[in-house]
PDB file of C-alpha atoms in Angstrom:
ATOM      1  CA  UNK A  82       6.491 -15.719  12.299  1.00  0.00           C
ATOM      2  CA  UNK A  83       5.460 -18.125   9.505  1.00  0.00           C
ATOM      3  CA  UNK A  84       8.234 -20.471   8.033  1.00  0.00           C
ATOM      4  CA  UNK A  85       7.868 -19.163   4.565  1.00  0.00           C
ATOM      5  CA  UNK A  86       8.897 -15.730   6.830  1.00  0.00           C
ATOM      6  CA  UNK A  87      11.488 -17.707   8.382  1.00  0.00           C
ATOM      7  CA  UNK A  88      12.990 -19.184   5.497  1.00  0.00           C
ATOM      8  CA  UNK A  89      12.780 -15.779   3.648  1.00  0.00           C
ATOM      9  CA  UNK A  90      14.827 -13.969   7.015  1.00  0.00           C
ATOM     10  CA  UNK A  91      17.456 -16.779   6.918  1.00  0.00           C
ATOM     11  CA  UNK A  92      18.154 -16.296   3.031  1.00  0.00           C
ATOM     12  CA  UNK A  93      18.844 -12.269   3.469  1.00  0.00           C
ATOM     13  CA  UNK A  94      20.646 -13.317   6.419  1.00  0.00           C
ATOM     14  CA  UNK A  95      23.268 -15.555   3.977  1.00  0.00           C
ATOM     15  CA  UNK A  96      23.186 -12.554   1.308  1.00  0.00           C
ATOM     16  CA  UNK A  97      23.701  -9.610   4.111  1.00  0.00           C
ATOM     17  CA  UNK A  98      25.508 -11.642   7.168  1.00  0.00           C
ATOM     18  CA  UNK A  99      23.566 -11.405  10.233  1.00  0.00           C
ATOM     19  CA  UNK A 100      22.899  -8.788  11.824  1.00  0.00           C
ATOM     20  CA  UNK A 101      25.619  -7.780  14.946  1.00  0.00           C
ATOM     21  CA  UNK A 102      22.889  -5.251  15.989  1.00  0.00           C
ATOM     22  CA  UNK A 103      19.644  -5.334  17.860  1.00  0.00           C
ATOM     23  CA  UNK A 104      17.907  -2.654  17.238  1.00  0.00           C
ATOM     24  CA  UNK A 105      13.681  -1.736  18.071  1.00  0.00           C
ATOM     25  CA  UNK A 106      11.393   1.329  17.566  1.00  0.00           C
ATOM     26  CA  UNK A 107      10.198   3.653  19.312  1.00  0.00           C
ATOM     27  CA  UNK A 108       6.895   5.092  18.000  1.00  0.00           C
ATOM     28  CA  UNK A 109       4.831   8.158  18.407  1.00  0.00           C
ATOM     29  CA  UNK A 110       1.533   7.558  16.914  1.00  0.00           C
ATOM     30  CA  UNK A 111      -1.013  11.157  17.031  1.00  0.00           C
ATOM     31  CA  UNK A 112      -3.757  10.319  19.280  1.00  0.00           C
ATOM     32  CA  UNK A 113      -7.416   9.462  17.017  1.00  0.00           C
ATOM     33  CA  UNK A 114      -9.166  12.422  16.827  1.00  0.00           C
ATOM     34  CA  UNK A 115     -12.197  11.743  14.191  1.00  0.00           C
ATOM     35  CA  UNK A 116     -10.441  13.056  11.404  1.00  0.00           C
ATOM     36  CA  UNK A 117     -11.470  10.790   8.740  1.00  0.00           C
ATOM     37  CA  UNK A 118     -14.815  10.905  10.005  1.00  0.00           C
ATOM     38  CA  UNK A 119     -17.347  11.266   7.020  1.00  0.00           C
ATOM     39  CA  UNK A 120     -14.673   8.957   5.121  1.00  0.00           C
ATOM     40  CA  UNK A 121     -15.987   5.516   3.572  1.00  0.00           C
ATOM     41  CA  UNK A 122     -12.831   3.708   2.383  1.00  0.00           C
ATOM     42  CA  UNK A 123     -11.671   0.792   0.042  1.00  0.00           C
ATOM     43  CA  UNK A 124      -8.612  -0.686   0.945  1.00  0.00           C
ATOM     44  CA  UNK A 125      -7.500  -3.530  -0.898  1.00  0.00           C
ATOM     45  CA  UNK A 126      -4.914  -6.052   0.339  1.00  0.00           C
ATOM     46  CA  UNK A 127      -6.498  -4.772   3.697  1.00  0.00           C
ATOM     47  CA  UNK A 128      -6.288  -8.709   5.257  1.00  0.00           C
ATOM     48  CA  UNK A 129      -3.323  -8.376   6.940  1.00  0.00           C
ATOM     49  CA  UNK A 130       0.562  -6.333   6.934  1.00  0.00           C
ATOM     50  CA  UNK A 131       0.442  -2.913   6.114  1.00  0.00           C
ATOM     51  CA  UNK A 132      -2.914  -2.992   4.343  1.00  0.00           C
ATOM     52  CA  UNK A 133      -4.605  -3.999   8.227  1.00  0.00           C
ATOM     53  CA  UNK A 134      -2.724  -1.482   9.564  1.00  0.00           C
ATOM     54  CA  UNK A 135      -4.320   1.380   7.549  1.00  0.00           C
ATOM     55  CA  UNK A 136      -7.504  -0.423   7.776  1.00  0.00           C
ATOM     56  CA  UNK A 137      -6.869  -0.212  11.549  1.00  0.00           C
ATOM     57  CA  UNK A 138      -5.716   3.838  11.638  1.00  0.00           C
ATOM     58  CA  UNK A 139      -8.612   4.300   9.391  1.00  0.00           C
ATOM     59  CA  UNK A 140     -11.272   2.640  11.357  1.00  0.00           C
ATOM     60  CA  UNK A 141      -9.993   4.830  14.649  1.00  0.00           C
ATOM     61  CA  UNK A 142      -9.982   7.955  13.108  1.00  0.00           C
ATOM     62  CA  UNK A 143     -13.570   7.326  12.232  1.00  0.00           C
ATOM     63  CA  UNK A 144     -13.965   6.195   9.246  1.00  0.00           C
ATOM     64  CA  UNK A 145     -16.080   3.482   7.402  1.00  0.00           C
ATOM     65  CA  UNK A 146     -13.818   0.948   5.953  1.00  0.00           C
ATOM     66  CA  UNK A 147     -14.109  -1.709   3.572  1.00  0.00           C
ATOM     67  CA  UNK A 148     -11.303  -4.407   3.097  1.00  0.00           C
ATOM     68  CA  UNK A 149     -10.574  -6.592   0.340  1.00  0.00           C
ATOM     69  CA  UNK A 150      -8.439 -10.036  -0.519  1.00  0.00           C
ATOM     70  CA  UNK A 151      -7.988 -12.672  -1.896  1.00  0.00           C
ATOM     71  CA  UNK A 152      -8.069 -14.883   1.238  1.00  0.00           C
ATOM     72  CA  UNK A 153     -11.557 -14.685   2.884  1.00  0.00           C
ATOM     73  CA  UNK A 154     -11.058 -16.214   5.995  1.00  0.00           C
ATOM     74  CA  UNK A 155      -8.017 -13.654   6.569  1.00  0.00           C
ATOM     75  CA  UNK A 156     -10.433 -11.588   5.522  1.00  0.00           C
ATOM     76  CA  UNK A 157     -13.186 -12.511   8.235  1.00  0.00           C
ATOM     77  CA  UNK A 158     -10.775 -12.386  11.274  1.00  0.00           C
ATOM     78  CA  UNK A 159      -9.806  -9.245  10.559  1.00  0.00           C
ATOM     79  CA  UNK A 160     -12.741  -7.428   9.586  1.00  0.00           C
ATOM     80  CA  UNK A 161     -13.863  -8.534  13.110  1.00  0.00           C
ATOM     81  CA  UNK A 162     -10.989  -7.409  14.671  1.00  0.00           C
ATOM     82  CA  UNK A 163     -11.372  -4.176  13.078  1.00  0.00           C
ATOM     83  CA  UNK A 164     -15.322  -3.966  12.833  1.00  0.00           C
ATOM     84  CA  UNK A 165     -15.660  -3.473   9.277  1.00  0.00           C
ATOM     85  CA  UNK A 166     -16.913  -4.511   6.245  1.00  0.00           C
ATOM     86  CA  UNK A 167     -15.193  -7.136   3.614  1.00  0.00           C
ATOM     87  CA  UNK A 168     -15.354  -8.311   0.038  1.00  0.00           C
ATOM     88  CA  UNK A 169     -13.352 -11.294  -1.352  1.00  0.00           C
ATOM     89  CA  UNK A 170     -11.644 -10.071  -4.131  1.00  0.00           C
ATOM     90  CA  UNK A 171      -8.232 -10.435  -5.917  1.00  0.00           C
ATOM     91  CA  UNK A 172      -6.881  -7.181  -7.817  1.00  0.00           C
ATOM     92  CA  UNK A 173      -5.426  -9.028 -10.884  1.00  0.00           C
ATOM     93  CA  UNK A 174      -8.915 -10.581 -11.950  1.00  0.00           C
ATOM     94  CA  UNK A 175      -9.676  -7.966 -14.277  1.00  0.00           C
ATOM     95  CA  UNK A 176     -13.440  -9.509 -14.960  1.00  0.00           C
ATOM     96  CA  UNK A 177     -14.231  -9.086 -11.356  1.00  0.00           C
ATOM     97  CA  UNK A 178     -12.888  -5.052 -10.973  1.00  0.00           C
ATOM     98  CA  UNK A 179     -15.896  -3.630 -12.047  1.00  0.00           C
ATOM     99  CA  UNK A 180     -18.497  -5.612 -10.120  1.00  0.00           C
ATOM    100  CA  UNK A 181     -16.384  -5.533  -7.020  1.00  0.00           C
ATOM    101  CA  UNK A 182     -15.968  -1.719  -7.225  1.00  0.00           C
ATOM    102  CA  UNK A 183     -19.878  -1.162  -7.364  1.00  0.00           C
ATOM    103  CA  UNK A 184     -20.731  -3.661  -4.529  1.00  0.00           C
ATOM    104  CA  UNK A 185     -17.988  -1.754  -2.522  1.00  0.00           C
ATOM    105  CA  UNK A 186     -19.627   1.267  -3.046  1.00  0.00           C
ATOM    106  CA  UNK A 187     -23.135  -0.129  -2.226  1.00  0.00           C
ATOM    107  CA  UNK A 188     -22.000  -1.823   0.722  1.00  0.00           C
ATOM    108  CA  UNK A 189     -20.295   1.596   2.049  1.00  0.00           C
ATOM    109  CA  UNK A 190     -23.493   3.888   1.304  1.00  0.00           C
ATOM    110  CA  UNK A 191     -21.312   5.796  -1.251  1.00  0.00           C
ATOM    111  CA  UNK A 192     -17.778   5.322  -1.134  1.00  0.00           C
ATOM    112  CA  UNK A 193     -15.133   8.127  -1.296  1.00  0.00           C
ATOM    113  CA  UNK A 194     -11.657   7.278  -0.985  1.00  0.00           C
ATOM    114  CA  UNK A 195     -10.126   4.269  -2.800  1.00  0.00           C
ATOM    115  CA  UNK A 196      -6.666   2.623  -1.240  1.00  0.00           C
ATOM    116  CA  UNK A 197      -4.824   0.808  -3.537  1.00  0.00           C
ATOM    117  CA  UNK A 198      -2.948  -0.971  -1.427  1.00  0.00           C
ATOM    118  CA  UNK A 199      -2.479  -4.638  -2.974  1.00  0.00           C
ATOM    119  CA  UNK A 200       0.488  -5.787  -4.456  1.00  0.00           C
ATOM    120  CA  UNK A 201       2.784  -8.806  -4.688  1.00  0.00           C
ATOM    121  CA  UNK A 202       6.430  -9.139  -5.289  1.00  0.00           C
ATOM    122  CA  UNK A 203       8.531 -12.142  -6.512  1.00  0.00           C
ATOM    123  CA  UNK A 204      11.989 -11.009  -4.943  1.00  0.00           C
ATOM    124  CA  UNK A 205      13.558 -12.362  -8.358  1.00  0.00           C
ATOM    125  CA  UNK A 206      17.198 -10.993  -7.870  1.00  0.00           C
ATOM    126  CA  UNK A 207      17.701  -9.779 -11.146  1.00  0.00           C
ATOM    127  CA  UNK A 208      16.595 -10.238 -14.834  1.00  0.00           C
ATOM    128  CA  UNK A 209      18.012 -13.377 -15.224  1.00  0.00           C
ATOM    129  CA  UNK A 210      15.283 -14.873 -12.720  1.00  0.00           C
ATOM    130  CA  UNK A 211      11.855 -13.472 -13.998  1.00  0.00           C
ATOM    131  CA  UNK A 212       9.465 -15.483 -15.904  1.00  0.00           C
ATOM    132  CA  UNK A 213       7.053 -14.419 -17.771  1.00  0.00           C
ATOM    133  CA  UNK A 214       4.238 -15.904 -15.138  1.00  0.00           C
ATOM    134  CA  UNK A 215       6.107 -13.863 -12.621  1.00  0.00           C
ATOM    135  CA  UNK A 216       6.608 -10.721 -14.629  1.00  0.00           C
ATOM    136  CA  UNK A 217       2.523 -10.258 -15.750  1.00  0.00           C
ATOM    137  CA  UNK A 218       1.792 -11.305 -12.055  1.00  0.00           C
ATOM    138  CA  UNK A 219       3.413  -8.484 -10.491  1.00  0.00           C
ATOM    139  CA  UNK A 220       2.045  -6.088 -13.561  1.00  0.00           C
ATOM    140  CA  UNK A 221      -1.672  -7.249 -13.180  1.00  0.00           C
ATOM    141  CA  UNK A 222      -1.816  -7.210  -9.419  1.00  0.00           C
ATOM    142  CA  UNK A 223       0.634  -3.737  -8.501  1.00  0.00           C
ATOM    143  CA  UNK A 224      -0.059  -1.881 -11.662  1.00  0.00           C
ATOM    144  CA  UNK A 225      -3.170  -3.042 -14.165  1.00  0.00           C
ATOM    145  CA  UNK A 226      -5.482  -3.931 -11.029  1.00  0.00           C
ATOM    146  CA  UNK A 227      -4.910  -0.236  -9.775  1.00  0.00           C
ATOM    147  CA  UNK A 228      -5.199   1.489 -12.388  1.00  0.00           C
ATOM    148  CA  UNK A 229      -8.785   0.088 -13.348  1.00  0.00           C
ATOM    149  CA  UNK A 230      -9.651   0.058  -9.702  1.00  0.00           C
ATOM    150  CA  UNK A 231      -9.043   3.578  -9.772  1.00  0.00           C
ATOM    151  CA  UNK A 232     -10.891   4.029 -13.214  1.00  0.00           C
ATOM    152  CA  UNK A 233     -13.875   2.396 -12.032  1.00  0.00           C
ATOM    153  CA  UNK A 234     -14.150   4.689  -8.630  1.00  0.00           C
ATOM    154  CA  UNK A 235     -13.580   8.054 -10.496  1.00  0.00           C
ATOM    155  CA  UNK A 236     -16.617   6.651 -12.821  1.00  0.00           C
ATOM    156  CA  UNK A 237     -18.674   6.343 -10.190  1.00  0.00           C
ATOM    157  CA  UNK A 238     -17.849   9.321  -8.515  1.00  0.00           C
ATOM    158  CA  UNK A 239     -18.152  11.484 -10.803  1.00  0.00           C
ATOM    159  CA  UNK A 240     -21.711   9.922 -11.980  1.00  0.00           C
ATOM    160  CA  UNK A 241     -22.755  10.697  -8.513  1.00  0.00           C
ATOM    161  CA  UNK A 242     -21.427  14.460  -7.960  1.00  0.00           C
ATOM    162  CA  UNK A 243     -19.250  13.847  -5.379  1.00  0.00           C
ATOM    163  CA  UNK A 244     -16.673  15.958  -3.702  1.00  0.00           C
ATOM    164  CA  UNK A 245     -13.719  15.456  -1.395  1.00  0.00           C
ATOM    165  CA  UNK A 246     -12.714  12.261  -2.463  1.00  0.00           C
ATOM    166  CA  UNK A 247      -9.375  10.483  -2.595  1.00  0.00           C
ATOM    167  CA  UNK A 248      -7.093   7.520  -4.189  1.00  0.00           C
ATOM    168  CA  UNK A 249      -4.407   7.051  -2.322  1.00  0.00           C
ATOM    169  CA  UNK A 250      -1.749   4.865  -3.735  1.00  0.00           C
ATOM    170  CA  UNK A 251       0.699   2.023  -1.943  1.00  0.00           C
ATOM    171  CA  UNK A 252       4.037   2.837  -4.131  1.00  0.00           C
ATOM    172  CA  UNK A 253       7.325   2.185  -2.881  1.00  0.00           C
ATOM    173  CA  UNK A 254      11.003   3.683  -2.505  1.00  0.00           C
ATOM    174  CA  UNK A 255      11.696   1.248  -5.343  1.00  0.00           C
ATOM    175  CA  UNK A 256       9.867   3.342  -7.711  1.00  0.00           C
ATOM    176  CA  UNK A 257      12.435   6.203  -7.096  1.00  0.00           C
ATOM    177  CA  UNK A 258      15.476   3.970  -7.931  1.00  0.00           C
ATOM    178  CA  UNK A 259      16.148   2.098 -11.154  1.00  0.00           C
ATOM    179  CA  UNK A 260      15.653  -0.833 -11.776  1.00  0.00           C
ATOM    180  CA  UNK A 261      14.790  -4.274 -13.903  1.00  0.00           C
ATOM    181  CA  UNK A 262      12.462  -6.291 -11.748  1.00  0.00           C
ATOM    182  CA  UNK A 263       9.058  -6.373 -12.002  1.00  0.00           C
ATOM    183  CA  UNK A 264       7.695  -5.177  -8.947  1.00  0.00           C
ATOM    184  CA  UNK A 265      10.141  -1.509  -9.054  1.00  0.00           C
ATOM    185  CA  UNK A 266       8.798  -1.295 -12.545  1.00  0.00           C
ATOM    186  CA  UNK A 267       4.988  -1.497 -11.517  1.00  0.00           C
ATOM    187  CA  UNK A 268       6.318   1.153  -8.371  1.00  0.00           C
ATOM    188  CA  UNK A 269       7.709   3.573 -10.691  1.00  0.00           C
ATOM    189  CA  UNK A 270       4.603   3.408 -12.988  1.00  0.00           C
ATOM    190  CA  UNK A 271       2.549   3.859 -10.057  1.00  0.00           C
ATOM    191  CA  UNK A 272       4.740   7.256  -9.334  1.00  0.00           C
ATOM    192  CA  UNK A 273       3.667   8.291 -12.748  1.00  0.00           C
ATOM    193  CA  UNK A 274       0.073   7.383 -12.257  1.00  0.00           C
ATOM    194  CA  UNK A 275       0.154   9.288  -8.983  1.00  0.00           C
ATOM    195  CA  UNK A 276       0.837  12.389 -10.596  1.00  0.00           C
ATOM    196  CA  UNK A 277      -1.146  12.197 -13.795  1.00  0.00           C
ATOM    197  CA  UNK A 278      -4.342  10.985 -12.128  1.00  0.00           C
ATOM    198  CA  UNK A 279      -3.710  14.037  -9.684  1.00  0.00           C
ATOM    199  CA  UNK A 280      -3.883  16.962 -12.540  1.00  0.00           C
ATOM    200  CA  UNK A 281      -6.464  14.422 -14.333  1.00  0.00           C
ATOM    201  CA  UNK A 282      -9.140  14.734 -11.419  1.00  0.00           C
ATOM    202  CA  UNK A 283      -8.837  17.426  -9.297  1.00  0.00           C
ATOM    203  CA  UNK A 284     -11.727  19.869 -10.669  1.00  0.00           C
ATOM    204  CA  UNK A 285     -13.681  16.723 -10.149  1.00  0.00           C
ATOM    205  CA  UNK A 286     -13.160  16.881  -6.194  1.00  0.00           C
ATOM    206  CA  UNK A 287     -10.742  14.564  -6.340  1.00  0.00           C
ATOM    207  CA  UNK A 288      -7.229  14.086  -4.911  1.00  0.00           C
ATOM    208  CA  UNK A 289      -4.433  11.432  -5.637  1.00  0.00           C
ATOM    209  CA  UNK A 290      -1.370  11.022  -3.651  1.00  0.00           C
ATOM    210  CA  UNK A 291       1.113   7.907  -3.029  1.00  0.00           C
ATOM    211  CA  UNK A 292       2.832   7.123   0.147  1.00  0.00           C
ATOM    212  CA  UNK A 293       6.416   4.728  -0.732  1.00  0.00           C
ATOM    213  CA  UNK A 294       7.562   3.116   1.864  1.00  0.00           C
ATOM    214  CA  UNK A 295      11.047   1.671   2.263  1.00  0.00           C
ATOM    215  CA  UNK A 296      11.493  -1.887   3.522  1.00  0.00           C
ATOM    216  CA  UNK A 297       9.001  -2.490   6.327  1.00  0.00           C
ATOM    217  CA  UNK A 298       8.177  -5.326   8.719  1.00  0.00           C
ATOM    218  CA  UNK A 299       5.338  -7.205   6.427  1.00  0.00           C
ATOM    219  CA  UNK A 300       4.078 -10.672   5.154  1.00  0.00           C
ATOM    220  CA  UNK A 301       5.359  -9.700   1.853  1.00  0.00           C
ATOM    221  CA  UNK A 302       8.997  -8.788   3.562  1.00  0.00           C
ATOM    222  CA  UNK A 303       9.419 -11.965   6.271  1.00  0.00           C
ATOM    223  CA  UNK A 304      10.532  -9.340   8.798  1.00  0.00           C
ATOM    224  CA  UNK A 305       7.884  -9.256  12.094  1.00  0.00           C
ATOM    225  CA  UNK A 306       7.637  -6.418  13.465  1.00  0.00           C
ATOM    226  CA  UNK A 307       8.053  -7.719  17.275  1.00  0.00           C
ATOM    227  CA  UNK A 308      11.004  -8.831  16.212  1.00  0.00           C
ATOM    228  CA  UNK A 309      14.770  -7.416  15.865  1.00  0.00           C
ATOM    229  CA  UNK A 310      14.360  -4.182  13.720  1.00  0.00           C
ATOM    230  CA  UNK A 311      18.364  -3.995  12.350  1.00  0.00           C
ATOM    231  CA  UNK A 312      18.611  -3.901   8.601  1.00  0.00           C
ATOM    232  CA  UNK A 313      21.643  -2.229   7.356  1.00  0.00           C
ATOM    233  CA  UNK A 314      20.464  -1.068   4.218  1.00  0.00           C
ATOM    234  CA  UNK A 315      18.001   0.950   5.328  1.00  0.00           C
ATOM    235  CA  UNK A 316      18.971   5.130   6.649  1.00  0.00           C
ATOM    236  CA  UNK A 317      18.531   4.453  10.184  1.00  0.00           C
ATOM    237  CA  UNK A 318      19.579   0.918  10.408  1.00  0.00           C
ATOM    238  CA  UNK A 319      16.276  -0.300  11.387  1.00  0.00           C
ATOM    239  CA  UNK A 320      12.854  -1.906   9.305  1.00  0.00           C
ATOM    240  CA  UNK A 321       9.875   0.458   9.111  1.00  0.00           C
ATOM    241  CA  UNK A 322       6.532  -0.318  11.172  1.00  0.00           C
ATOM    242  CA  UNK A 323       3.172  -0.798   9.054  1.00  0.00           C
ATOM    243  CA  UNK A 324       1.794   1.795  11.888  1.00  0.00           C
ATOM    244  CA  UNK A 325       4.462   4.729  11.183  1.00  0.00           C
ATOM    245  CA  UNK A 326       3.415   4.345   7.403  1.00  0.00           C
ATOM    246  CA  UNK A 327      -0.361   4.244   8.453  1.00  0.00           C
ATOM    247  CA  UNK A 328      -0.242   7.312   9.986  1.00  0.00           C
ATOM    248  CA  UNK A 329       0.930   8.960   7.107  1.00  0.00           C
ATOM    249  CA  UNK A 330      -1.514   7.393   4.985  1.00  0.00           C
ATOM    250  CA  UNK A 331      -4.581   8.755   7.168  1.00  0.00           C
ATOM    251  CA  UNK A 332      -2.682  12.265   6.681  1.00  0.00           C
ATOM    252  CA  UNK A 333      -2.983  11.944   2.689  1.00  0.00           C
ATOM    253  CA  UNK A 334      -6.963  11.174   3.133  1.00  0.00           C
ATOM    254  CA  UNK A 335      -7.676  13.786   5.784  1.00  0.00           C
ATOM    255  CA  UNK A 336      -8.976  17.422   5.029  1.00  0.00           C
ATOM    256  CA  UNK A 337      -5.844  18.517   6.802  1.00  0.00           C
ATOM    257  CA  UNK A 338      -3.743  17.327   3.421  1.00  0.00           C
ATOM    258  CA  UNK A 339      -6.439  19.069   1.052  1.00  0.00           C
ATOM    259  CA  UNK A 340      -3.865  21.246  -0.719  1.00  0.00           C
ATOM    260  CA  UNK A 341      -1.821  17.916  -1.452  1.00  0.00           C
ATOM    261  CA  UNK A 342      -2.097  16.053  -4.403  1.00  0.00           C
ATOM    262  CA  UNK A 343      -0.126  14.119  -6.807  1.00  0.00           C
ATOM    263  CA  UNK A 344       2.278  14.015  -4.027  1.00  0.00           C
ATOM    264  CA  UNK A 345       4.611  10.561  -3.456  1.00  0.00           C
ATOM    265  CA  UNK A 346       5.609  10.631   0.650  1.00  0.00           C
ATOM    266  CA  UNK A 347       8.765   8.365   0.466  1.00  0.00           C
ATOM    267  CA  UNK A 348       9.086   6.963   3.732  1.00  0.00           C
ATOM    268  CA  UNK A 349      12.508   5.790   4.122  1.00  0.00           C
ATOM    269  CA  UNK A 350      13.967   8.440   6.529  1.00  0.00           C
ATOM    270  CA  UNK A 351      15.905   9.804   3.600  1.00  0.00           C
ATOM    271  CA  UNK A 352      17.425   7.370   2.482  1.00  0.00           C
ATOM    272  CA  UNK A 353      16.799   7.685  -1.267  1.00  0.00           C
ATOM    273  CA  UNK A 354      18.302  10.839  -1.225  1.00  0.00           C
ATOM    274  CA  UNK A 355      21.407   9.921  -2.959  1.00  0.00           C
ATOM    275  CA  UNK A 356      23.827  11.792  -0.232  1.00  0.00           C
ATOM    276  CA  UNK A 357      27.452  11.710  -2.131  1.00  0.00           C
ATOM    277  CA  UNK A 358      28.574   9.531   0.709  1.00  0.00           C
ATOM    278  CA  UNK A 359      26.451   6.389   0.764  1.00  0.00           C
TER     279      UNK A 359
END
C-alpha cells in the first residue's frame, strides 16, 4: 500500500475509530467462458483499481480490450500484464476526446463497447471544503469527459452500421443518496445519463447501463484489497473487491444482459435501501 493510501486509511481511522473487526472475502468468480468474445472494448481509467480489474475480466472472457490513462507507464505494465492494447489519454482534456476516440477505434478494428470508467474524487468533507479547481475537476473528468466520450462512440457507430454495442457506465452508490460534493453530484448525473442515453440509442443497436458500486478496495479509496476488509458503514461490514464489481460489469456487456438497458446495478449488498432501521 502506497503512503498517500496509508495516510488516507489512518485519517478514516481518526473519523470512524479503528476497526475492532477483521474481516476478509470470500469470492465466487463464474468461470471465463468466451462470452464477450466478438467484444472490442474501451475502458478508460483501465491502468490500475477497478478499471484493471474489468480490463482483466474482459480480456478472459475474450474480448479485445483497449485501456486508457493518464499515466503511461501504468499504462505499459499493465497492458502487458493483461495483453492488450493502450492509449495515453486523460478524460478531462476535452481537445483530445475526439482524436482519442477514433484512434481507439482504429486500433481495435472497430470498436463496440465503450467503458467509462475514469473518475477522480477530492474526498472534500462537505461544502465548506470545495474549490472551484476541485469542483470543475471532478465535473470534467466523472461527468463532461463521459458524456463526450460517449457522444463521440455513438457517432461513430452509428456512421458505421453497427449493432450490439454497449456504454457501460462506472456510477456509484453516491449517486443514489444526496448530496453536496462534487463527485456524488457527477454520480447522480451519470444515473440520469444512464437512463436517457438508454431510450436515446437503443433502435441504434445500442445499450447503456451503469454498475454503482459502494466503497471498494481502490487507489482512489486507500483501502487494499489484501488487506483487512471491516468497514462499518458499509451492509455487510466489509469493503467491496474490484473483481466482484467486474463480474458484474462483463454481465452488462454480454448478450446474456441484451434485454437490459438503462439499468444502474448498485452494488452495495443493499445497503442503500433505506431499511427504517439503519
Amino acid at each position: 500500500m502506497s503512503m498517500k493510501s496509508v495516510l488516507k486509511r489512518a485519517a478514516l481511522y481518526i473519523l470512524r475509530g479503528v476497526p475492532v473487526k477483521n474481516i476478509s472475502a470470500s469470492i465466487s468468480y463464474l468461470a471465463p467462458s468466451r462470452r464477450l468474445e466478438g467484444k472490442r472494448i474501451v475502458v478508460t481509467g483501465g491502468g490500475r483499481g477497478l478499471g484493471f480489474a474489468m480490463a482483466q475480466k474482459f480480456a478472459a472472457e475474450g474480448a479485445e480490450v483497449l485501456i486508457a490513462g493518464r499515466n503511461e507507464a501504468t499504462l505499459r505494465e499493465s497492458s502487458a500484464k493483461l495483453s492488450c492494447k493502450y492509449i495515453p489519454f486523460d478524460a478531462e482534456n476535452e481537445a483530445e476526446i475526439g482524436s482519442f476516440m477514433r484512434q481507439a477505434d482504429q486500433m481495435l478494428g472497430g470498436a463496440n463497447c465503450l467503458v467509462n470508467n475514469a473518475g477522480i474524487s477530492l474526498h472534500e468533507g462537505d461544502i465548506r471544503n470545495v474549490s472551484f479547481e476541485g469542483f470543475d475537476a471532478q465535473m470534467g473528468t466523472n461527468l463532461r469527459g463521459g458524456y463526450f466520450l460517449a457522444q463521440k462512440f455513438i457517432e461513430i457507430f452509428e456512421r458505421d452500421g453497427r449493432k450490439n454495442g454497449s456504454i457501460l457506465f462506472l456510477s456509484s452508490e453516491r449517486g443514489i443518496y444526496a448530496d453536496d460534493l462534487p463527485y456524488g453530484l457527477t454520480k447522480a448525473a451519470v444515473n440520469s445519463l444512464t437512463r436517457g442515453l438508454a431510450r436515446r440509442v437503443i433502435t441504434s443497436g445500442l445499450r447503456v447501463n451503469a454498475v454503482a458500486p459502494g466503497i471498494t478496495a481502490s487507489d482512489m479509496t486507500g483501502f487494499a484489497s489484501d488487506g483487512n476488509l471491516f468497514l462499518g458503514c458499509n451492509a455487510s461490514e466489509r469493503l467491496y473487491l474490484p473483481e466482484e464489481v467486474a463480474e458484474v460489469a462483463c454481465f452488462l456487456l454480454s448478450d446474456a444482459s441484451g434485454c437490459l438497458s438503462g439499468q444502474i446495478l448498485t452494488c452495495n449488498e443493499g445497503k442503500s435501501g433505506n431499511a427504517h432501521w439503519d
